[in-house]
Amino acid sequence: MVRKDNPKDFIHIRGARVHNLKNISLSIPKNKLVVFTGLSGSGKSSLAFDTIYAEAERRFVESMSSYARQFLGVREKPDVDKITGLSPTIAIDQRLVSRNPRSTVGTMTEIYDYLRVLFAHFGSPHCPQCRGAVRRQSVEEMVSRIRRANFGRYLMILAPVVTAKRGEHKKALLGVQKQGFLRVRLDGGIMRIEEAIDLELDPAKKHSLEVVIDRLIMDKHAERARLLESLGTALKVGSGRVGALFSRSGFDDIADEDLAAELIFSENFSCVKCGVALPAIEPRLFSFNSPYGACRGCTGLGSRLEVEPELIMPNKDLSLAEGAIRPWSRFAYGASKKSWHWWMLEHLAEKHKFSLTVPVNSLPSKIIDLILRGESVGQEVSKESQSDKYEGVIPNLEKRWKDADSDWARGELEQYMRSRICPDCGGRRLNMEALAVVITVGGKKYDIARISDMSAENALNFFESLMQEQAKNKIVAPLLKEIIGRLQFLLGVGLGYISLGRSADTLSGGEAQRVRLATQIGLGLSNVIYVLDEPSVGLHPADHCKLITTLKDLRDADNSVFVVEHDIETIKEADWVVDIGPGAGKHGGQVLFEGTYEELKRAPTLTGHYLSGKKRIEIKKLGIDKKLAKLTIRGASEHNLKNINVEIPLGRLVCVSGVSGSGKSTLVNDILARALRRHFHGTREVPGKHKSISGLDAIDKVVIMDQSPIGKTPRSNPATYTGAFSFVRDLFAGTRDAMAQKYKAGDFSFNVKGGRCEACEGQGVKNIDMYFLPDIFVECEECRGTRYKQEVLRILYNGLNIAEVLDMSCADALLFFKDSPQLVARWQTLVDVGLGYMKLGQAATTLSGGEAQRVKLADELAKKETGKTLYILDEPTTGLHSDDIQKLLSVLSALVGKGNSVLIVEHNLDVLRNADWIIDMGPEGGEKGGEVVGEGVLKDIMNNKKSQTGRWLKKS
């Protein structure tokens, strides 16, 4: 229950006008779980992030010294009259996700840092070659071991100098003689140093050389001090290694039958058998971001780009003269055959007697290999200088890629390359010395990469078992406690299926946000305001309860948890709900309701109507006919998929559901979508593992809309992405003032020189490189964010300049350009998918994944559909209010009604209820998933006892 009698228990906001907020004032309880809800674009994020968090961040920066502020810059004060009661604030949204391939779930949560320390102190080093255990031994331990031995009376102390290496080793022998030693053991035989020097060793064979440091008779009179001194000398000569040779008969002419035993000691981590020395066992050895521990083949990435022969010669029906070598195809046809590449091929063809005018598939394989890899690989060449040899296409491209001095040049070459698992480390990122250090649990040995490959759930079980064994270890136990705690937090936010070694750039927005949430919980802070942006994104309802429990735990640690959310379960569990509306964009920005969930159900707001059941999400179902064409995927086995077969009915709305990590995205995105793009568009993507896909003749086009950004820079926006901006520029160029100034359509573009602001090159913002921190975009001081020169801004169309049009919402643009049919069609589709609030010029970098996906959908809807198109969407309800979901489903239903097919990866129960067919994956996530739990209509899934989705559909 929230009490209002103590003003100190609230954050008081007065006169907030950020973005579309209508001068609102409200009081938000502290140390509570507070949900901000409302239509998409109503102003929820403007209040939570752009007002509350932005003001807290500004005050934090201003509290620092002037020296620190010069690096952080001045934060602009949000447009608000007054905010009181603020605490330090942490924002966890879906956009601040590291896309660095070196960042992993383990590094993000700091679990990997503790893991490195654990291995440095508790790991057992082994030889990378023979896998035998190695350990350090002190001189005292060596003396005790020798004195306890009872192998023979005669003892020789040996210092290994050369161990199984090819060569004559004259230099090593002369060095031994120079140090004053008289005897050596060469290839097992004891001899004087002069004899060894006179021998002519075969340089092609491997030899071993040991220096005889001392000879002792082991009896009760043997001096301990002499033994200590001899061992010390041997360790210096032998670089930390020493041998103790016992004999029964004497020191000279030792026969095999006289040799009692030989002990090998080392004061370093080295294998005395293989002669391999391990570096110092310290935390940096286990870091793939350090040259000390990273795999030398891939520099710690686990994969590396390699030139793919199929991409170099994609069409082998062409001849070399016709441009069969795609990266060199510019030399083909006519005058351009004077290029260096053409001359090289002419010379090569003349030398090896093959034709440049026959199709490549008619050439012998050894000639194709010669062309691709050069004369130095498996080819007999005359004794000529290396510079005259033909280099080969692949070595040439690899060299140019390494020497490329721009991202553009490197990108051009990367279209002929594919990322492959590093053959040196097998994708484990670390060098072999690091991987040779293991921890033994339950009789099994685990290196750090093997543990990183475990799911969080399996890793938790592993470390709990280790904790039981090492509970009394004062060094290990505290490390295990920290690791176990953080793994429990990952499970608490529904990420038990995710592995610690998973790259950050492969995480969805929701997954990345929950990883960061788990990290924050692990810090154990209190009296902090946490602002989260839809943490339930990507979560199956079965995992919602775990997330909500985690949010409550964060609240119970005396923190304020503010969540921008549409999920009904989260709203139900909130202590306080703020409903923003009534519409989106300029029609929103008002506080419609403040109070509890039960009070909201009775409130006359759109959200209240959906919560109370007065409004429901419903579309007409078409039902399933056995005569429907189907796409059939056979033998899907990528990632955790268990060699499954799946049938997808066409001409219907089909949903693929299942718990997080069950294999939905692997099946739909990694296998089906890639295969269809390759089939219809000829892309170079490699689909996930599967045997076959049949039924492709029933569709003639595939449209895939994921949540990737519509652009990587502020230059990209909805107007440019949908192509509508070209029409807008033509309208401005056609005005009387523009023609008088001789302005063309290009002058109204912010992507080319002419009318754009050159200070920011038409971006409206300037990019500040923060080096190890994410880049910061600040408003351009010259154009104040308008992107254009002042002269261009004086040109008006129906009273507005080009910058004002870009600042217009899609809904307003629909009315403003009502006389332009081309623009009306594009704006209407954006409004239909629930993006009427979005500004035409909103930078792509500020769009959420769900918004970006719906922009793509709107762009496709504006095109002419064929009636045999397959649309694939990945969780399109992300960021959508129930009323917006109703609009989205109506649009998708209309597509299906025209004969098209819609396939959706989705968790939302309202969407699943309205699907014509459901394919449910599971039964769990990660290793326990990857199977088809059930498939059929809604009733079939609800009655399926194995389906977690079915149980939640029954409950709701």
GROMACS .gro file of C-alpha atoms in nm, residues 610-871:
model
  262
  610TYR     CA    1  -0.816  -0.402  -2.162
  611LEU     CA    2  -0.725  -0.504  -1.805
  612SER     CA    3  -1.088  -0.534  -1.702
  613GLY     CA    4  -1.190  -0.728  -2.012
  614LYS     CA    5  -1.416  -0.459  -2.151
  615LYS     CA    6  -1.191  -0.460  -2.456
  616ARG     CA    7  -1.026  -0.770  -2.604
  617ILE     CA    8  -0.775  -0.835  -2.880
  618GLU     CA    9  -0.961  -1.029  -3.147
  619ILE     CA   10  -0.932  -1.090  -3.520
  620LYS     CA   11  -1.114  -1.332  -3.748
  621LYS     CA   12  -0.952  -1.675  -3.781
  622LEU     CA   13  -0.956  -1.854  -4.113
  623GLY     CA   14  -0.918  -2.205  -3.977
  624ILE     CA   15  -0.699  -2.484  -4.111
  625ASP     CA   16  -0.775  -2.683  -4.425
  626LYS     CA   17  -0.590  -3.008  -4.496
  627LYS     CA   18  -0.555  -2.898  -4.860
  628LEU     CA   19  -0.334  -2.603  -4.761
  629ALA     CA   20   0.016  -2.596  -4.906
  630LYS     CA   21   0.296  -2.636  -4.652
  631LEU     CA   22   0.659  -2.554  -4.602
  632THR     CA   23   0.834  -2.859  -4.457
  633ILE     CA   24   1.168  -2.835  -4.278
  634ARG     CA   25   1.342  -3.170  -4.226
  635GLY     CA   26   1.635  -3.261  -4.004
  636ALA     CA   27   1.678  -2.920  -3.834
  637SER     CA   28   1.974  -2.960  -3.599
  638GLU     CA   29   2.131  -2.615  -3.560
  639HIS     CA   30   2.230  -2.515  -3.204
  640ASN     CA   31   1.998  -2.701  -2.965
  641LEU     CA   32   1.749  -2.833  -3.222
  642LYS     CA   33   1.712  -3.212  -3.195
  643ASN     CA   34   1.702  -3.313  -3.566
  644ILE     CA   35   1.335  -3.208  -3.585
  645ASN     CA   36   1.085  -3.201  -3.872
  646VAL     CA   37   0.839  -2.909  -3.886
  647GLU     CA   38   0.543  -2.839  -4.115
  648ILE     CA   39   0.430  -2.475  -4.158
  649PRO     CA   40   0.084  -2.424  -4.318
  650LEU     CA   41   0.083  -2.151  -4.583
  651GLY     CA   42  -0.190  -1.895  -4.641
  652ARG     CA   43  -0.247  -1.860  -4.266
  653LEU     CA   44  -0.124  -1.672  -3.957
  654VAL     CA   45   0.118  -1.915  -3.792
  655CYS     CA   46   0.294  -1.855  -3.457
  656VAL     CA   47   0.607  -2.029  -3.328
  657SER     CA   48   0.602  -2.018  -2.947
  658GLY     CA   49   0.796  -2.171  -2.659
  659VAL     CA   50   0.997  -2.079  -2.351
  660SER     CA   51   1.302  -1.856  -2.387
  661GLY     CA   52   1.591  -2.047  -2.545
  662SER     CA   53   1.373  -2.332  -2.674
  663GLY     CA   54   1.494  -2.294  -3.034
  664LYS     CA   55   1.226  -2.072  -3.193
  665SER     CA   56   1.463  -1.816  -3.342
  666THR     CA   57   1.709  -2.086  -3.449
  667LEU     CA   58   1.435  -2.262  -3.646
  668VAL     CA   59   1.273  -1.956  -3.801
  669ASN     CA   60   1.558  -1.705  -3.835
  670ASP     CA   61   1.877  -1.911  -3.859
  671ILE     CA   62   1.741  -2.192  -4.077
  672LEU     CA   63   1.421  -2.098  -4.262
  673ALA     CA   64   1.477  -1.724  -4.316
  674ARG     CA   65   1.837  -1.767  -4.433
  675ALA     CA   66   1.746  -2.052  -4.663
  676LEU     CA   67   1.460  -1.853  -4.818
  677ARG     CA   68   1.676  -1.542  -4.864
  678ARG     CA   69   1.934  -1.757  -5.035
  679HIS     CA   70   1.671  -1.924  -5.256
  680PHE     CA   71   1.478  -1.612  -5.361
  681HIS     CA   72   1.741  -1.338  -5.342
  682GLY     CA   73   2.069  -1.524  -5.393
  683THR     CA   74   2.226  -1.401  -5.069
  684ARG     CA   75   2.552  -1.551  -4.945
  685GLU     CA   76   2.413  -1.642  -4.604
  686VAL     CA   77   2.468  -1.997  -4.483
  687PRO     CA   78   2.149  -2.146  -4.330
  688GLY     CA   79   2.166  -2.341  -4.005
  689LYS     CA   80   2.203  -2.719  -4.018
  690HIS     CA   81   1.909  -2.898  -4.179
  691LYS     CA   82   1.851  -3.169  -4.438
  692SER     CA   83   1.593  -3.009  -4.666
  693ILE     CA   84   1.313  -2.756  -4.707
  694SER     CA   85   1.024  -2.844  -4.941
  695GLY     CA   86   0.716  -2.654  -5.056
  696LEU     CA   87   0.902  -2.346  -5.183
  697ASP     CA   88   0.707  -2.355  -5.510
  698ALA     CA   89   0.393  -2.244  -5.320
  699ILE     CA   90   0.543  -1.898  -5.249
  700ASP     CA   91   0.707  -1.651  -5.486
  701LYS     CA   92   0.848  -1.398  -5.242
  702VAL     CA   93   0.973  -1.380  -4.884
  703VAL     CA   94   0.978  -1.068  -4.666
  704ILE     CA   95   1.177  -1.098  -4.345
  705MET     CA   96   1.135  -0.831  -4.078
  706ASP     CA   97   1.359  -0.866  -3.774
  707GLN     CA   98   1.442  -0.612  -3.504
  708SER     CA   99   1.777  -0.503  -3.646
  709PRO     CA  100   1.814  -0.123  -3.689
  710ILE     CA  101   1.692   0.038  -4.011
  711GLY     CA  102   2.023   0.226  -4.013
  712LYS     CA  103   2.338   0.262  -3.807
  713THR     CA  104   2.363   0.642  -3.812
  714PRO     CA  105   2.128   0.937  -3.745
  715ARG     CA  106   2.112   0.991  -4.123
  716SER     CA  107   1.867   0.703  -4.156
  717ASN     CA  108   1.505   0.764  -4.051
  718PRO     CA  109   1.152   0.641  -4.138
  719ALA     CA  110   1.116   0.896  -4.420
  720THR     CA  111   1.435   0.785  -4.596
  721TYR     CA  112   1.386   0.415  -4.525
  722THR     CA  113   1.038   0.403  -4.678
  723GLY     CA  114   1.149   0.607  -4.980
  724ALA     CA  115   0.892   0.878  -4.906
  725PHE     CA  116   1.157   1.147  -4.861
  726SER     CA  117   1.231   1.149  -5.236
  727PHE     CA  118   0.871   1.258  -5.304
  728VAL     CA  119   0.892   1.520  -5.028
  729ARG     CA  120   1.210   1.668  -5.178
  730ASP     CA  121   1.046   1.682  -5.521
  731LEU     CA  122   0.753   1.876  -5.375
  732PHE     CA  123   0.988   2.132  -5.216
  733ALA     CA  124   1.194   2.160  -5.533
  734GLY     CA  125   0.872   2.233  -5.724
  735THR     CA  126   0.779   2.537  -5.514
  736ARG     CA  127   0.801   2.884  -5.671
  737ASP     CA  128   1.070   3.005  -5.427
  738ALA     CA  129   1.287   2.697  -5.487
  739MET     CA  130   1.270   2.737  -5.864
  740ALA     CA  131   1.353   3.106  -5.830
  741GLN     CA  132   1.664   3.013  -5.629
  742LYS     CA  133   1.737   2.732  -5.881
  743TYR     CA  134   1.722   2.471  -5.607
  744LYS     CA  135   1.698   2.108  -5.716
  745ALA     CA  136   1.560   1.812  -5.522
  746GLY     CA  137   1.918   1.725  -5.417
  747ASP     CA  138   1.948   2.054  -5.231
  748PHE     CA  139   1.682   1.932  -4.989
  749SER     CA  140   1.879   1.619  -4.908
  750PHE     CA  141   2.088   1.609  -4.592
  751ASN     CA  142   2.303   1.327  -4.733
  752VAL     CA  143   2.480   1.523  -5.008
  753LYS     CA  144   2.650   1.860  -5.029
  754GLY     CA  145   2.436   2.152  -5.132
  755GLY     CA  146   2.163   2.254  -4.893
  756ARG     CA  147   2.274   2.053  -4.591
  757CYS     CA  148   2.463   2.195  -4.295
  758GLU     CA  149   2.830   2.118  -4.355
  759ALA     CA  150   2.926   2.160  -3.989
  760CYS     CA  151   2.751   1.830  -3.906
  761GLU     CA  152   2.735   1.705  -4.268
  762GLY     CA  153   2.357   1.688  -4.250
  763GLN     CA  154   2.335   1.466  -3.942
  764GLY     CA  155   2.194   1.730  -3.708
  765VAL     CA  156   2.426   1.595  -3.441
  766LYS     CA  157   2.799   1.554  -3.400
  767ASN     CA  158   2.956   1.224  -3.306
  768ILE     CA  159   3.202   1.241  -3.016
  769ASP     CA  160   3.434   0.941  -2.997
  770MET     CA  161   3.452   0.830  -2.631
  771TYR     CA  162   3.709   0.562  -2.715
  772PHE     CA  163   3.641   0.283  -2.462
  773LEU     CA  164   3.288   0.415  -2.389
  774PRO     CA  165   2.994   0.429  -2.632
  775ASP     CA  166   3.002   0.723  -2.875
  776ILE     CA  167   2.800   1.030  -2.777
  777PHE     CA  168   2.586   1.232  -3.021
  778VAL     CA  169   2.542   1.601  -2.937
  779GLU     CA  170   2.325   1.854  -3.122
  780CYS     CA  171   2.504   2.054  -3.391
  781GLU     CA  172   2.559   2.412  -3.273
  782GLU     CA  173   2.550   2.548  -3.628
  783CYS     CA  174   2.208   2.423  -3.747
  784ARG     CA  175   2.061   2.343  -3.401
  785GLY     CA  176   1.969   1.995  -3.517
  786THR     CA  177   1.774   2.101  -3.830
  787ARG     CA  178   2.040   1.948  -4.064
  788TYR     CA  179   2.009   2.230  -4.323
  789LYS     CA  180   2.150   2.570  -4.411
  790GLN     CA  181   1.938   2.873  -4.325
  791GLU     CA  182   1.886   2.959  -4.693
  792VAL     CA  183   1.722   2.620  -4.759
  793LEU     CA  184   1.505   2.651  -4.449
  794ARG     CA  185   1.352   2.968  -4.597
  795ILE     CA  186   1.184   2.759  -4.869
  796LEU     CA  187   0.833   2.670  -4.753
  797TYR     CA  188   0.579   2.415  -4.872
  798ASN     CA  189   0.228   2.489  -4.746
  799GLY     CA  190   0.383   2.704  -4.471
  800LEU     CA  191   0.644   2.457  -4.343
  801ASN     CA  192   1.016   2.422  -4.422
  802ILE     CA  193   1.188   2.087  -4.484
  803ALA     CA  194   1.314   2.054  -4.124
  804GLU     CA  195   0.964   2.116  -3.987
  805VAL     CA  196   0.827   1.844  -4.214
  806LEU     CA  197   1.087   1.598  -4.084
  807ASP     CA  198   0.983   1.692  -3.730
  808MET     CA  199   0.619   1.606  -3.811
  809SER     CA  200   0.457   1.285  -3.685
  810CYS     CA  201   0.340   1.024  -3.935
  811ALA     CA  202  -0.024   1.085  -3.839
  812ASP     CA  203   0.013   1.460  -3.899
  813ALA     CA  204   0.197   1.397  -4.226
  814LEU     CA  205  -0.094   1.186  -4.345
  815LEU     CA  206  -0.319   1.494  -4.324
  816PHE     CA  207  -0.056   1.743  -4.438
  817PHE     CA  208   0.023   1.552  -4.761
  818LYS     CA  209  -0.335   1.436  -4.827
  819ASP     CA  210  -0.316   1.561  -5.187
  820SER     CA  211  -0.010   1.346  -5.266
  821PRO     CA  212  -0.120   0.982  -5.326
  822GLN     CA  213   0.235   0.842  -5.320
  823LEU     CA  214   0.297   0.987  -4.974
  824VAL     CA  215  -0.048   0.905  -4.837
  825ALA     CA  216   0.010   0.534  -4.912
  826ARG     CA  217   0.336   0.532  -4.719
  827TRP     CA  218   0.218   0.739  -4.420
  828GLN     CA  219  -0.101   0.533  -4.393
  829THR     CA  220   0.088   0.206  -4.350
  830LEU     CA  221   0.303   0.358  -4.074
  831VAL     CA  222  -0.014   0.466  -3.895
  832ASP     CA  223  -0.176   0.126  -3.951
  833VAL     CA  224   0.108  -0.057  -3.772
  834GLY     CA  225   0.082   0.174  -3.470
  835LEU     CA  226   0.356   0.424  -3.557
  836GLY     CA  227   0.139   0.730  -3.611
  837TYR     CA  228   0.325   0.905  -3.326
  838MET     CA  229   0.668   0.857  -3.481
  839LYS     CA  230   0.839   1.157  -3.640
  840LEU     CA  231   0.934   1.129  -4.006
  841GLY     CA  232   1.290   1.232  -3.936
  842GLN     CA  233   1.342   1.039  -3.613
  843ALA     CA  234   1.698   0.905  -3.620
  844ALA     CA  235   1.731   0.530  -3.668
  845THR     CA  236   1.968   0.515  -3.370
  846THR     CA  237   1.682   0.618  -3.136
  847LEU     CA  238   1.430   0.356  -3.254
  848SER     CA  239   1.364   0.048  -3.043
  849GLY     CA  240   1.390  -0.296  -3.203
  850GLY     CA  241   1.009  -0.324  -3.217
  851GLU     CA  242   0.973   0.018  -3.380
  852ALA     CA  243   1.240  -0.066  -3.639
  853GLN     CA  244   1.058  -0.388  -3.723
  854ARG     CA  245   0.727  -0.212  -3.768
  855VAL     CA  246   0.888   0.050  -3.996
  856LYS     CA  247   1.007  -0.240  -4.214
  857LEU     CA  248   0.659  -0.389  -4.207
  858ALA     CA  249   0.504  -0.058  -4.310
  859ASP     CA  250   0.753  -0.026  -4.595
  860GLU     CA  251   0.656  -0.370  -4.724
  861LEU     CA  252   0.283  -0.302  -4.687
  862ALA     CA  253   0.320   0.001  -4.912
  863LYS     CA  254   0.455  -0.223  -5.188
  864LYS     CA  255   0.240  -0.434  -5.415
  865GLU     CA  256   0.191  -0.778  -5.266
  866THR     CA  257   0.158  -1.089  -5.482
  867GLY     CA  258  -0.084  -1.300  -5.278
  868LYS     CA  259   0.187  -1.568  -5.249
  869THR     CA  260   0.423  -1.380  -5.018
  870LEU     CA  261   0.559  -1.522  -4.691
  871TYR     CA  262   0.608  -1.260  -4.418
   0.00000   0.00000   0.00000
